[in-house]
Amino acid sequence: MAELPFPLPDLGEGLIEATVLDWLVAEGDQVERNQPLVEVETTKSSLELPSPQSGKVLKLYGAPGDVIKVGEPLIVFEVPDDTAGIVGTVPSEEAPKRRVRLSANLDED
Amino acid sequence: MSETLTVSNNGVAPGASATLELSLQGALNLALDELLAEDPKALVLGEDVGTLGGVFRVTSGLAAKHGAERVFDTPLAESGILGMSIGLAMAGFHPVPEVQFDGFAYPAVNQIVCQLARMNYRSRGAVPMPVTLRVPSFGGIRAPEHHGESLEALFAHVPGLKVVSPADPQQGYSLLKAAVRMPDPVIFMEPKSRYWQKGLVVTEAAANLGTADDGGDAPSSAEITGAGLTDAGLTGARIARPGRHLTLVAWGAMVARCLQVAELAAEDGIDVEVLDLRWLKPIDADALATSVGKTRRAVVVHEAPRTSGLGAEVAQIITERCFGTLKAPVERVTGFDVPYPSGDLEDEYIPNIDRILFGIQRVLEYKRG
């Protein structure tokens, strides 16, 4: 297994930091992609951050009330070695689907 | 037999079963591990290949096992990676550099074309370039721009280079070993969308157990031949699936797709042969002539854009060798003449099952005159 850190992303509108309001996951939890991870508050609004990927939560940075700057560590995931750090996504193997049927007169062969 | 095993059983316990189930990334990792063990001049270098073990984990664990002076990270500068490899080869090393993604081979093209490919010719054979450049290639993983390119025609056009692409874990293991042992520069195009699919791999250690056509743990002679562990198997194309009515010619990730298409075509009574070209320079013209000489129909499939793609070369070789017996012009099913698209459009760009079936149908219904 490999560790994959996820820093606080750029939340837009020139915001440079956010305050942790409430963690929605705990260390040791298995999370899915897009599952809400944490509620944070900026000077503009409060919002939930979705998980960028699936994996096990290894470490959380910051208790409720702590301020985290954009780019600083927010969470560390544990992911399988063969998928850590890749660019893109692992293709899923699906049963082949078709719409085109073939027809031929092979008699002359 | 035991002496043989001590030479090349790295990573495989003696007496272990004849075959291992590995992903392509695992098979390439095993091949590099064994190459580093057998050849003290072999080196692995590139961005993130050392500490991280490569973005696709192909070099995972190699730095820890073989030393950070033999498996090492380079600056983010592809021209420098190739320039360093050329210098190391001149000094007697056998470098296996990696360019992290196909699209980042472009900054290294000057070193590849003007130096790597020509040094042997320029020196009248005094300075060979035993360099194998690994390039995670082709599309299919929803990656951003410059991460889904098909460069085979570009490099196949350069005299002095060899170009090869493995289709599955066994081919990855066998062809990477063959490439690194060659005295020539080889562009090794790994189909990144196939990195995670597993398959059985006959290792050289297992093959060295001897054939056991009468049963037992060792692979049969047919398995050893199919694995490409013989000299003949390492330099040419291979029949991935035999058939009678039509030949699908493919390489890299398109081989697996063509095998799916062949199964679907069989439902309609069309018996399709799938020829895995493997070596894209030099092309195994005899294998093309033998296959299409039998089936008399051919469709070539590649991800790269159509114009001046390698499909044109394959079609011309078939035409030269099989003109008298061909039932129809050779059909091409390819990517389009556009920059490789973003992930959302990838499935429209890469030849899909229906487009390949359409290509087959066009050949089947072709009428002369």
Tab-separated table of C-alpha atoms in Angstrom:
chain	number	residue	atom	x	y	z
A	1	MET	CA	0.000	0.000	0.000
A	2	ALA	CA	1.099	3.560	-0.612
A	3	GLU	CA	0.339	6.898	1.025
A	4	LEU	CA	-1.263	9.595	-1.079
A	5	PRO	CA	-1.548	13.090	0.432
A	6	PHE	CA	-4.338	15.470	-0.582
A	7	PRO	CA	-3.687	19.139	0.151
A	8	LEU	CA	-6.436	21.726	0.628
A	9	PRO	CA	-7.404	22.616	-2.953
A	10	ASP	CA	-7.839	26.104	-4.358
A	11	LEU	CA	-11.420	26.933	-3.409
A	12	GLY	CA	-11.674	29.729	-5.948
A	13	GLU	CA	-12.427	33.442	-5.740
A	14	GLY	CA	-8.958	34.219	-4.435
A	15	LEU	CA	-9.466	32.392	-1.157
A	16	ILE	CA	-6.197	31.390	0.467
A	17	GLU	CA	-7.338	29.418	3.517
A	18	ALA	CA	-10.254	27.670	5.173
A	19	THR	CA	-11.301	26.790	8.705
A	20	VAL	CA	-12.152	23.186	9.524
A	21	LEU	CA	-15.733	23.049	10.850
A	22	ASP	CA	-16.380	19.345	11.066
A	23	TRP	CA	-14.719	16.174	9.812
A	24	LEU	CA	-17.254	13.863	8.142
A	25	VAL	CA	-14.828	10.913	8.066
A	26	ALA	CA	-12.426	9.479	10.630
A	27	GLU	CA	-8.948	8.007	10.379
A	28	GLY	CA	-9.295	4.372	9.364
A	29	ASP	CA	-12.496	4.925	7.347
A	30	GLN	CA	-12.783	3.565	3.828
A	31	VAL	CA	-14.133	6.351	1.606
A	32	GLU	CA	-15.443	6.441	-1.938
A	33	ARG	CA	-14.762	8.999	-4.640
A	34	ASN	CA	-16.979	12.107	-4.235
A	35	GLN	CA	-17.966	11.153	-0.675
A	36	PRO	CA	-18.025	14.320	1.505
A	37	LEU	CA	-14.835	14.441	3.582
A	38	VAL	CA	-14.961	17.615	5.594
A	39	GLU	CA	-16.984	20.757	6.126
A	40	VAL	CA	-14.867	23.892	5.940
A	41	GLU	CA	-15.631	27.570	6.235
A	42	THR	CA	-14.052	30.304	4.164
A	43	THR	CA	-14.567	34.038	4.380
A	44	LYS	CA	-17.301	33.604	1.762
A	45	SER	CA	-19.202	30.480	2.721
A	46	SER	CA	-19.082	27.066	4.279
A	47	LEU	CA	-18.868	24.059	2.025
A	48	GLU	CA	-18.302	20.319	1.967
A	49	LEU	CA	-15.216	18.997	0.180
A	50	PRO	CA	-15.772	15.767	-1.758
A	51	SER	CA	-13.115	13.065	-1.795
A	52	PRO	CA	-10.980	13.177	-4.961
A	53	GLN	CA	-10.734	9.387	-4.918
A	54	SER	CA	-11.482	6.173	-3.073
A	55	GLY	CA	-9.142	4.813	-0.422
A	56	LYS	CA	-8.590	4.406	3.279
A	57	VAL	CA	-8.205	7.549	5.393
A	58	LEU	CA	-4.795	7.356	7.022
A	59	LYS	CA	-4.444	10.788	8.597
A	60	LEU	CA	-6.500	13.960	9.028
A	61	TYR	CA	-4.860	17.373	9.469
A	62	GLY	CA	-6.487	19.992	11.646
A	63	ALA	CA	-9.149	19.821	14.364
A	64	PRO	CA	-12.406	21.802	14.154
A	65	GLY	CA	-11.477	25.472	14.421
A	66	ASP	CA	-8.019	25.074	12.890
A	67	VAL	CA	-7.134	27.175	9.831
A	68	ILE	CA	-5.534	25.383	6.873
A	69	LYS	CA	-3.940	27.274	4.006
A	70	VAL	CA	-4.523	26.276	0.366
A	71	GLY	CA	-1.820	23.755	-0.595
A	72	GLU	CA	-1.200	22.593	2.956
A	73	PRO	CA	-1.894	18.942	3.872
A	74	LEU	CA	-5.551	18.185	4.562
A	75	ILE	CA	-5.776	14.412	4.457
A	76	VAL	CA	-3.633	11.388	3.622
A	77	PHE	CA	-5.125	8.354	1.890
A	78	GLU	CA	-3.818	4.829	1.779
A	79	VAL	CA	-4.220	3.358	-1.711
A	80	PRO	CA	-3.045	0.164	-3.430
A	81	ASP	CA	0.542	0.339	-4.691
A	82	ASP	CA	-0.411	-0.220	-8.301
A	83	THR	CA	-2.740	2.770	-8.488
A	84	ALA	CA	-0.930	5.337	-6.342
A	85	GLY	CA	0.123	8.487	-8.116
A	86	ILE	CA	-1.122	7.596	-11.580
A	87	VAL	CA	-2.323	10.247	-13.957
A	88	GLY	CA	-5.765	9.400	-15.301
A	89	THR	CA	-7.928	6.499	-14.179
A	90	VAL	CA	-7.681	2.736	-14.283
A	91	PRO	CA	-9.929	1.554	-17.140
A	92	SER	CA	-12.723	-0.805	-16.139
A	93	GLU	CA	-13.038	-4.092	-17.957
A	94	GLU	CA	-16.508	-4.285	-19.432
A	95	ALA	CA	-18.170	-6.989	-21.438
A	96	PRO	CA	-17.921	-6.005	-25.120
A	97	LYS	CA	-21.069	-4.418	-26.548
A	98	ARG	CA	-21.945	-4.342	-30.223
A	99	ARG	CA	-24.530	-2.821	-32.530
A	100	VAL	CA	-23.000	-3.844	-35.869
A	101	ARG	CA	-23.728	-7.329	-37.237
A	102	LEU	CA	-21.685	-8.901	-40.006
A	103	SER	CA	-23.064	-10.541	-43.102
A	104	ALA	CA	-21.109	-12.063	-45.933
A	105	ASN	CA	-21.430	-14.577	-48.693
A	106	LEU	CA	-18.310	-16.628	-48.222
A	107	ASP	CA	-19.429	-19.410	-50.581
A	108	GLU	CA	-17.054	-18.283	-53.302
A	109	ASP	CA	-14.132	-18.814	-50.927
B	1	MET	CA	19.306	-27.599	-14.705
B	2	SER	CA	19.998	-26.103	-11.293
B	3	GLU	CA	22.918	-24.073	-12.674
B	4	THR	CA	20.600	-22.549	-15.218
B	5	LEU	CA	18.168	-21.585	-12.520
B	6	THR	CA	20.751	-19.729	-10.467
B	7	VAL	CA	21.447	-17.480	-13.449
B	8	SER	CA	17.972	-16.230	-14.156
B	9	ASN	CA	15.525	-17.283	-11.489
B	10	ASN	CA	15.415	-13.838	-9.940
B	11	GLY	CA	11.974	-13.247	-8.521
B	12	VAL	CA	10.836	-16.793	-9.173
B	13	ALA	CA	11.320	-19.468	-6.582
B	14	PRO	CA	12.984	-22.565	-8.049
B	15	GLY	CA	10.389	-25.214	-8.509
B	16	ALA	CA	7.619	-22.643	-8.517
B	17	SER	CA	4.830	-23.230	-10.967
B	18	ALA	CA	5.733	-22.657	-14.573
B	19	THR	CA	3.617	-19.588	-14.971
B	20	LEU	CA	2.907	-16.500	-12.859
B	21	GLU	CA	-0.248	-14.429	-13.008
B	22	LEU	CA	0.910	-10.837	-13.410
B	23	SER	CA	-0.408	-7.502	-14.609
B	24	LEU	CA	1.497	-5.852	-17.451
B	25	GLN	CA	3.082	-3.467	-14.939
B	26	GLY	CA	4.081	-6.432	-12.774
B	27	ALA	CA	5.487	-8.340	-15.761
B	28	LEU	CA	7.546	-5.317	-16.846
B	29	ASN	CA	8.737	-4.857	-13.263
B	30	LEU	CA	9.844	-8.491	-13.123
B	31	ALA	CA	11.641	-8.197	-16.463
B	32	LEU	CA	13.530	-5.079	-15.306
B	33	ASP	CA	14.347	-6.765	-11.988
B	34	GLU	CA	15.823	-9.777	-13.785
B	35	LEU	CA	17.665	-7.619	-16.320
B	36	LEU	CA	19.269	-5.534	-13.556
B	37	ALA	CA	20.284	-8.750	-11.792
B	38	GLU	CA	21.825	-10.419	-14.861
B	39	ASP	CA	23.499	-7.350	-16.386
B	40	PRO	CA	25.664	-5.175	-14.108
B	41	LYS	CA	25.802	-2.543	-16.882
B	42	ALA	CA	22.020	-2.124	-16.971
B	43	LEU	CA	20.636	1.144	-15.538
B	44	VAL	CA	17.100	2.474	-15.088
B	45	LEU	CA	16.578	6.244	-15.134
B	46	GLY	CA	13.773	8.738	-15.547
B	47	GLU	CA	11.351	11.027	-13.761
B	48	ASP	CA	10.054	9.382	-10.563
B	49	VAL	CA	11.340	5.907	-11.469
B	50	GLY	CA	13.432	5.670	-8.293
B	51	THR	CA	11.860	6.715	-5.018
B	52	LEU	CA	8.266	6.672	-6.266
B	53	GLY	CA	8.694	3.564	-8.413
B	54	GLY	CA	7.179	5.198	-11.504
B	55	VAL	CA	3.704	6.688	-11.899
B	56	PHE	CA	2.524	3.281	-13.144
B	57	ARG	CA	4.572	1.302	-10.617
B	58	VAL	CA	6.638	-0.374	-13.319
B	59	THR	CA	9.906	0.387	-11.491
B	60	SER	CA	8.500	-0.148	-7.984
B	61	GLY	CA	11.055	-1.530	-5.540
B	62	LEU	CA	13.909	-1.623	-8.043
B	63	ALA	CA	15.914	1.236	-6.487
B	64	ALA	CA	15.741	-0.369	-3.045
B	65	LYS	CA	16.792	-3.736	-4.423
B	66	HIS	CA	19.447	-2.780	-6.981
B	67	GLY	CA	20.701	0.481	-5.523
B	68	ALA	CA	19.950	4.155	-6.054
B	69	GLU	CA	23.032	4.449	-8.298
B	70	ARG	CA	21.509	1.989	-10.797
B	71	VAL	CA	17.825	3.000	-10.577
B	72	PHE	CA	17.624	6.753	-10.233
B	73	ASP	CA	15.412	9.815	-10.588
B	74	THR	CA	16.311	12.485	-13.120
B	75	PRO	CA	15.358	16.122	-13.433
B	76	LEU	CA	12.134	16.889	-15.296
B	77	ALA	CA	13.919	17.295	-18.625
B	78	GLU	CA	13.360	14.618	-21.257
B	79	SER	CA	16.111	15.917	-23.515
B	80	GLY	CA	18.499	15.469	-20.593
B	81	ILE	CA	17.228	11.961	-19.834
B	82	LEU	CA	18.005	10.900	-23.393
B	83	GLY	CA	21.261	12.859	-23.584
B	84	MET	CA	22.435	11.198	-20.371
B	85	SER	CA	21.416	7.779	-21.689
B	86	ILE	CA	23.377	8.327	-24.905
B	87	GLY	CA	26.466	9.314	-22.919
B	88	LEU	CA	26.077	6.327	-20.620
B	89	ALA	CA	25.763	4.013	-23.632
B	90	MET	CA	28.962	5.513	-25.100
B	91	ALA	CA	30.638	4.681	-21.788
B	92	GLY	CA	29.537	1.052	-22.021
B	93	PHE	CA	26.331	1.048	-19.997
B	94	HIS	CA	22.954	-0.361	-21.066
B	95	PRO	CA	20.514	2.373	-20.016
B	96	VAL	CA	16.759	1.806	-19.847
B	97	PRO	CA	15.408	5.371	-19.653
B	98	GLU	CA	11.737	6.141	-19.176
B	99	VAL	CA	9.846	9.099	-20.564
B	100	GLN	CA	6.873	9.305	-18.241
B	101	PHE	CA	4.256	9.805	-20.966
B	102	ASP	CA	4.203	9.633	-24.761
B	103	GLY	CA	3.572	13.361	-25.163
B	104	PHE	CA	6.738	14.159	-23.234
B	105	ALA	CA	8.892	12.285	-25.716
B	106	TYR	CA	8.600	15.322	-28.013
B	107	PRO	CA	11.129	17.401	-26.033
B	108	ALA	CA	13.578	14.498	-26.441
B	109	VAL	CA	13.082	14.029	-30.178
B	110	ASN	CA	16.237	15.945	-31.076
B	111	GLN	CA	18.386	13.637	-28.934
B	112	ILE	CA	16.541	10.541	-30.190
B	113	VAL	CA	16.606	11.365	-33.908
B	114	CYS	CA	19.878	13.273	-34.245
B	115	GLN	CA	22.041	11.321	-31.794
B	116	LEU	CA	20.575	8.070	-30.464
B	117	ALA	CA	19.431	6.738	-33.833
B	118	ARG	CA	22.587	7.730	-35.722
B	119	MET	CA	25.542	7.083	-33.429
B	120	ASN	CA	26.029	3.506	-34.593
B	121	TYR	CA	25.860	4.544	-38.265
B	122	ARG	CA	28.001	7.639	-37.737
B	123	SER	CA	30.733	5.643	-36.006
B	124	ARG	CA	30.612	2.764	-38.514
B	125	GLY	CA	29.522	0.440	-35.744
B	126	ALA	CA	32.209	1.495	-33.258
B	127	VAL	CA	29.697	3.157	-30.897
B	128	PRO	CA	26.511	1.097	-30.660
B	129	MET	CA	23.560	2.498	-28.690
B	130	PRO	CA	22.077	-0.295	-26.549
B	131	VAL	CA	19.375	1.981	-25.119
B	132	THR	CA	15.763	0.906	-24.571
B	133	LEU	CA	13.479	3.911	-24.128
B	134	ARG	CA	10.317	2.941	-22.257
B	135	VAL	CA	7.346	5.131	-23.165
B	136	PRO	CA	3.913	4.614	-21.550
B	137	SER	CA	1.880	5.068	-24.719
B	138	PHE	CA	-1.517	5.387	-26.373
B	139	GLY	CA	-4.777	6.494	-24.761
B	140	GLY	CA	-7.615	5.000	-22.796
B	141	ILE	CA	-7.101	6.230	-19.219
B	142	ARG	CA	-8.926	9.577	-19.264
B	143	ALA	CA	-5.667	11.465	-18.788
B	144	PRO	CA	-5.057	15.113	-19.718
B	145	GLU	CA	-3.456	16.440	-22.895
B	146	HIS	CA	-0.057	14.981	-23.920
B	147	HIS	CA	-0.868	11.715	-22.084
B	148	GLY	CA	-2.549	9.746	-24.867
B	149	GLU	CA	-0.387	10.026	-27.966
B	150	SER	CA	0.560	7.288	-30.411
B	151	LEU	CA	4.083	7.963	-31.639
B	152	GLU	CA	4.874	4.754	-33.501
B	153	ALA	CA	4.820	6.207	-37.015
B	154	LEU	CA	7.049	9.102	-35.940
B	155	PHE	CA	9.756	6.814	-34.565
B	156	ALA	CA	9.342	4.041	-37.146
B	157	HIS	CA	10.223	6.639	-39.782
B	158	VAL	CA	13.650	7.261	-38.244
B	159	PRO	CA	16.415	5.024	-39.643
B	160	GLY	CA	18.385	3.382	-36.856
B	161	LEU	CA	15.546	2.979	-34.369
B	162	LYS	CA	13.592	-0.148	-33.571
B	163	VAL	CA	10.026	0.215	-32.305
B	164	VAL	CA	8.048	-2.405	-30.403
B	165	SER	CA	4.797	-2.525	-28.441
B	166	PRO	CA	3.680	-5.380	-26.167
B	167	ALA	CA	-0.003	-6.318	-26.048
B	168	ASP	CA	-0.195	-8.260	-22.770
B	169	PRO	CA	1.854	-9.231	-19.685
B	170	GLN	CA	3.652	-12.095	-21.418
B	171	GLN	CA	4.619	-9.931	-24.364
B	172	GLY	CA	5.712	-7.163	-22.002
B	173	TYR	CA	8.009	-9.490	-20.082
B	174	SER	CA	9.491	-11.209	-23.131
B	175	LEU	CA	9.792	-8.205	-25.446
B	176	LEU	CA	11.323	-5.909	-22.812
B	177	LYS	CA	14.015	-8.508	-22.133
B	178	ALA	CA	14.643	-8.900	-25.859
B	179	ALA	CA	14.779	-5.130	-26.387
B	180	VAL	CA	17.240	-4.441	-23.559
B	181	ARG	CA	19.558	-7.219	-24.733
B	182	MET	CA	19.702	-5.818	-28.268
B	183	PRO	CA	22.684	-3.671	-29.304
B	184	ASP	CA	20.323	-1.192	-30.992
B	185	PRO	CA	18.196	1.673	-29.675
B	186	VAL	CA	14.627	0.473	-29.138
B	187	ILE	CA	11.519	2.601	-28.511
B	188	PHE	CA	9.417	0.418	-26.205
B	189	MET	CA	5.771	1.565	-26.292
B	190	GLU	CA	3.838	0.280	-23.281
B	191	PRO	CA	0.024	0.392	-23.745
B	192	LYS	CA	-0.913	2.253	-20.586
B	193	SER	CA	-4.590	1.262	-20.713
B	194	ARG	CA	-3.470	-2.377	-20.396
B	195	TYR	CA	-1.135	-1.918	-17.401
B	196	TRP	CA	-3.591	-3.398	-14.897
B	197	GLN	CA	-5.001	-6.376	-16.792
B	198	LYS	CA	-3.535	-9.640	-15.615
B	199	GLY	CA	-2.348	-12.577	-17.632
B	200	LEU	CA	-0.203	-15.656	-17.298
B	201	VAL	CA	3.524	-15.152	-17.788
B	202	VAL	CA	5.990	-17.922	-18.543
B	203	THR	CA	9.238	-16.639	-17.059
B	204	GLU	CA	12.640	-17.462	-18.474
B	205	ALA	CA	13.404	-19.328	-15.254
B	206	ALA	CA	10.311	-21.440	-15.770
B	207	ALA	CA	11.216	-22.011	-19.406
B	208	ASN	CA	14.695	-23.064	-18.290
B	209	LEU	CA	13.121	-25.817	-16.222
B	210	GLY	CA	12.878	-27.534	-19.573
B	211	THR	CA	9.800	-28.453	-21.465
B	212	ALA	CA	7.410	-30.915	-19.935
B	213	ASP	CA	5.089	-31.941	-22.697
B	214	ASP	CA	4.344	-35.028	-20.601
B	215	GLY	CA	2.917	-32.909	-17.776
B	216	GLY	CA	4.436	-31.538	-14.609
B	217	ASP	CA	5.150	-27.990	-13.517
B	218	ALA	CA	7.300	-26.852	-16.421
B	219	PRO	CA	5.652	-25.157	-19.421
B	220	SER	CA	5.065	-27.074	-22.613
B	221	SER	CA	7.152	-26.300	-25.684
B	222	ALA	CA	4.069	-24.661	-27.174
B	223	GLU	CA	3.790	-22.362	-24.161
B	224	ILE	CA	7.459	-21.408	-24.436
B	225	THR	CA	7.077	-20.622	-28.127
B	226	GLY	CA	3.863	-18.705	-27.525
B	227	ALA	CA	5.514	-16.752	-24.751
B	228	GLY	CA	8.094	-15.472	-27.208
B	229	LEU	CA	10.928	-17.074	-25.270
B	230	THR	CA	12.537	-18.414	-28.419
B	231	ASP	CA	14.695	-16.378	-30.784
B	232	ALA	CA	12.139	-16.552	-33.582
B	233	GLY	CA	9.403	-15.400	-31.237
B	234	LEU	CA	11.271	-12.328	-30.136
B	235	THR	CA	11.792	-10.577	-33.443
B	236	GLY	CA	8.568	-10.952	-35.383
B	237	ALA	CA	4.814	-10.754	-35.216
B	238	ARG	CA	2.639	-13.385	-33.578
B	239	ILE	CA	-0.747	-14.865	-34.271
B	240	ALA	CA	-2.837	-13.879	-31.255
B	241	ARG	CA	-5.843	-15.779	-32.614
B	242	PRO	CA	-5.946	-17.989	-35.697
B	243	GLY	CA	-8.763	-17.546	-38.226
B	244	ARG	CA	-9.665	-18.283	-41.842
B	245	HIS	CA	-11.696	-15.410	-43.319
B	246	LEU	CA	-9.996	-12.120	-42.471
B	247	THR	CA	-6.868	-10.812	-40.712
B	248	LEU	CA	-7.075	-8.023	-38.133
B	249	VAL	CA	-3.619	-6.433	-37.783
B	250	ALA	CA	-3.027	-4.561	-34.509
B	251	TRP	CA	-0.478	-3.741	-31.831
B	252	GLY	CA	-0.431	-2.494	-28.245
B	253	ALA	CA	-3.827	-1.989	-26.622
B	254	MET	CA	-5.711	-2.595	-29.890
B	255	VAL	CA	-4.783	-6.303	-29.838
B	256	ALA	CA	-7.086	-6.988	-26.882
B	257	ARG	CA	-9.900	-5.052	-28.573
B	258	CYS	CA	-9.413	-6.968	-31.821
B	259	LEU	CA	-9.566	-10.243	-29.904
B	260	GLN	CA	-12.959	-9.134	-28.524
B	261	VAL	CA	-14.077	-8.218	-32.039
B	262	ALA	CA	-12.960	-11.624	-33.319
B	263	GLU	CA	-15.173	-13.342	-30.739
B	264	LEU	CA	-18.146	-11.205	-31.802
B	265	ALA	CA	-17.450	-11.851	-35.493
B	266	ALA	CA	-17.473	-15.574	-34.778
B	267	GLU	CA	-21.120	-15.206	-33.664
B	268	ASP	CA	-21.848	-14.135	-37.245
B	269	GLY	CA	-19.874	-16.991	-38.767
B	270	ILE	CA	-16.813	-14.901	-39.658
B	271	ASP	CA	-13.556	-16.507	-38.537
B	272	VAL	CA	-11.122	-13.671	-37.820
B	273	GLU	CA	-7.373	-14.045	-37.392
B	274	VAL	CA	-5.703	-11.484	-35.102
B	275	LEU	CA	-2.090	-10.705	-35.949
B	276	ASP	CA	-0.241	-8.944	-33.129
B	277	LEU	CA	2.434	-7.082	-35.095
B	278	ARG	CA	4.585	-6.514	-31.952
B	279	TRP	CA	7.555	-4.982	-33.833
B	280	LEU	CA	6.558	-1.792	-35.626
B	281	LYS	CA	10.081	-1.274	-36.974
B	282	PRO	CA	11.123	-3.473	-38.590
B	283	ILE	CA	7.701	-4.830	-39.566
B	284	ASP	CA	7.424	-8.581	-39.997
B	285	ALA	CA	6.382	-8.545	-43.655
B	286	ASP	CA	6.557	-12.332	-43.934
B	287	ALA	CA	4.043	-12.763	-41.126
B	288	LEU	CA	1.666	-10.314	-42.845
B	289	ALA	CA	2.063	-12.127	-46.169
B	290	THR	CA	1.525	-15.543	-44.602
B	291	SER	CA	-1.590	-14.505	-42.699
B	292	VAL	CA	-3.267	-12.444	-45.411
B	293	GLY	CA	-2.128	-14.910	-48.073
B	294	LYS	CA	-4.367	-17.368	-46.248
B	295	THR	CA	-7.334	-15.153	-45.296
B	296	ARG	CA	-7.182	-12.854	-48.400
B	297	ARG	CA	-8.787	-9.998	-46.440
B	298	ALA	CA	-7.184	-7.550	-44.007
B	299	VAL	CA	-8.171	-4.705	-41.698
B	300	VAL	CA	-5.461	-2.779	-39.824
B	301	VAL	CA	-6.426	-1.075	-36.556
B	302	HIS	CA	-4.528	1.629	-34.699
B	303	GLU	CA	-5.180	4.483	-32.277
B	304	ALA	CA	-2.911	6.950	-34.060
B	305	PRO	CA	-4.337	9.459	-36.561
B	306	ARG	CA	-4.979	7.958	-39.991
B	307	THR	CA	-2.884	10.122	-42.309
B	308	SER	CA	0.650	8.722	-42.616
B	309	GLY	CA	-0.130	6.339	-39.776
B	310	LEU	CA	1.529	2.941	-39.634
B	311	GLY	CA	-1.665	1.413	-41.051
B	312	ALA	CA	-0.713	2.854	-44.442
B	313	GLU	CA	2.641	1.059	-44.296
B	314	VAL	CA	0.996	-2.208	-43.267
B	315	ALA	CA	-1.585	-1.880	-46.048
B	316	GLN	CA	1.136	-1.268	-48.626
B	317	ILE	CA	3.199	-4.268	-47.489
B	318	ILE	CA	0.100	-6.456	-47.768
B	319	THR	CA	-0.686	-5.010	-51.187
B	320	GLU	CA	2.843	-5.658	-52.444
B	321	ARG	CA	2.911	-9.201	-51.134
B	322	CYS	CA	-0.700	-10.331	-51.628
B	323	PHE	CA	-2.091	-8.178	-54.468
B	324	GLY	CA	-3.011	-11.125	-56.650
B	325	THR	CA	-5.092	-12.896	-54.042
B	326	LEU	CA	-6.615	-10.025	-52.059
B	327	LYS	CA	-10.440	-10.043	-52.049
B	328	ALA	CA	-10.665	-6.334	-51.188
B	329	PRO	CA	-8.468	-3.297	-50.552
B	330	VAL	CA	-6.938	-3.303	-47.076
B	331	GLU	CA	-9.218	-1.352	-44.736
B	332	ARG	CA	-7.946	0.990	-42.018
B	333	VAL	CA	-9.771	1.633	-38.728
B	334	THR	CA	-7.863	4.365	-36.912
B	335	GLY	CA	-7.970	7.467	-34.773
B	336	PHE	CA	-8.843	10.726	-36.504
B	337	ASP	CA	-6.620	13.474	-37.909
B	338	VAL	CA	-7.068	15.647	-34.824
B	339	PRO	CA	-5.058	16.223	-31.664
B	340	TYR	CA	-5.744	13.455	-29.142
B	341	PRO	CA	-8.972	14.551	-27.407
B	342	SER	CA	-9.728	15.023	-23.725
B	343	GLY	CA	-10.973	12.075	-21.694
B	344	ASP	CA	-14.679	12.628	-22.315
B	345	LEU	CA	-14.213	12.149	-26.063
B	346	GLU	CA	-11.668	9.354	-25.859
B	347	ASP	CA	-14.162	6.572	-26.573
B	348	GLU	CA	-15.205	8.344	-29.785
B	349	TYR	CA	-11.607	8.702	-30.925
B	350	ILE	CA	-10.099	5.290	-30.210
B	351	PRO	CA	-11.351	2.608	-32.615
B	352	ASN	CA	-14.228	0.904	-30.820
B	353	ILE	CA	-15.809	-2.472	-31.403
B	354	ASP	CA	-18.482	-1.201	-33.805
B	355	ARG	CA	-16.035	0.802	-35.908
B	356	ILE	CA	-13.823	-2.259	-36.278
B	357	LEU	CA	-16.848	-4.420	-37.158
B	358	PHE	CA	-17.857	-1.806	-39.789
B	359	GLY	CA	-14.353	-2.028	-41.243
B	360	ILE	CA	-14.646	-5.796	-41.430
B	361	GLN	CA	-18.067	-5.518	-43.089
B	362	ARG	CA	-16.750	-3.093	-45.726
B	363	VAL	CA	-14.072	-5.629	-46.658
B	364	LEU	CA	-16.518	-8.544	-46.646
B	365	GLU	CA	-18.982	-6.861	-49.004
B	366	TYR	CA	-16.415	-5.339	-51.382
B	367	LYS	CA	-17.138	-6.066	-55.039
B	368	ARG	CA	-14.585	-5.649	-57.808
B	369	GLY	CA	-15.296	-3.403	-60.758
